[in-house]
Coordinates of C-alpha atoms in Angstrom, one line a residue:
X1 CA 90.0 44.0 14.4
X2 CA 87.5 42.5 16.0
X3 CA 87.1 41.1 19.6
X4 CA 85.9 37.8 20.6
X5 CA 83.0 38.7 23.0
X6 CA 83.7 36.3 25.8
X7 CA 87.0 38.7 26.6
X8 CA 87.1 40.2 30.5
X9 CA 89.2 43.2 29.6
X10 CA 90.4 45.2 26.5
X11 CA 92.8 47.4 25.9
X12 CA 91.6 51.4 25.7
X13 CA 91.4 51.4 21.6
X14 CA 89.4 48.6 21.7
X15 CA 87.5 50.1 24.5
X16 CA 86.8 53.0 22.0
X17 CA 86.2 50.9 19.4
X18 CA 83.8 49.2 20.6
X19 CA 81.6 52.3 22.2
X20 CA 82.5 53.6 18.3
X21 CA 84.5 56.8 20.2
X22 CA 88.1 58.1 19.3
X23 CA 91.4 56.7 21.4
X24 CA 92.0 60.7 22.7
X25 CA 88.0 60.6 24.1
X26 CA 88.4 57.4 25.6
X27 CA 91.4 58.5 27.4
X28 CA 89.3 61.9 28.5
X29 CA 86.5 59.0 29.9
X30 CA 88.8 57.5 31.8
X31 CA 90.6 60.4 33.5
X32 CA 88.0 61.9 34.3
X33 CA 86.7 58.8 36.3
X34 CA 83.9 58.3 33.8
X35 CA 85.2 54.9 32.9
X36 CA 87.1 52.9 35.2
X37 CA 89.9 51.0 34.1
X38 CA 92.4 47.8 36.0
X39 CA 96.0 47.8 35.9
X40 CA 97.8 44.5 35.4
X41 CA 101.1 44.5 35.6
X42 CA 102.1 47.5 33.7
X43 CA 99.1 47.4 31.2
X44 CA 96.1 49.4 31.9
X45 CA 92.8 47.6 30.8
X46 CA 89.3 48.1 30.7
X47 CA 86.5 45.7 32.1
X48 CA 83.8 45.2 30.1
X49 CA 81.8 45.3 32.4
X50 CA 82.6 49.1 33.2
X51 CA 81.5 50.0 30.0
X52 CA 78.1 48.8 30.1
X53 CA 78.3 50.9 33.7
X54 CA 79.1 53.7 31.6
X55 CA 76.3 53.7 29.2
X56 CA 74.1 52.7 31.7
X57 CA 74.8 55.8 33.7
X58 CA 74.4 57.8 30.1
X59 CA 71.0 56.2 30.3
X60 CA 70.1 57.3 33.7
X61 CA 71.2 60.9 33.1
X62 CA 67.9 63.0 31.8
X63 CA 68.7 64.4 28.3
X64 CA 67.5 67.6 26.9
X65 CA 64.5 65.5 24.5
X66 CA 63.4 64.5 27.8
X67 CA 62.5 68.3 28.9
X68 CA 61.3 69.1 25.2
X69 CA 57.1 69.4 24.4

């Protein structure tokens, strides 16, 4: 199902879906503070914007090809 992309939040499987993770890692992201998530109303949603936070931090985070040759 896709998302039109001019959407302010999603929901946390469509969250998933779009960083191409499972619904039970998405939920480990979030409670771990990872990826940060609004609550409206009773519904907990995530920014968009707080994921491209998240894989901008993975960016910023040396990985173990940077330390290799």
């Amino acid at each position: 199902m896709p998302t039109p992309d001019n959407r302010v939040v999603l929901t946390i499987e469509e969250a998933a879906q779009r960083l191409g993770i499972g619904r039970t890692t998405m939920y480990a992201l979030i409670k771990t503070g990872q990826i940060r998530t609004v609550t409206i109303g009773r519904l907990r949603r995530v920014p968009t914007f707080c994921l491209d936070e998240y894989v901008q931090n993975l960016l910023a985070e040396p990985t173990h090809l940077d330390h290799a040759a």
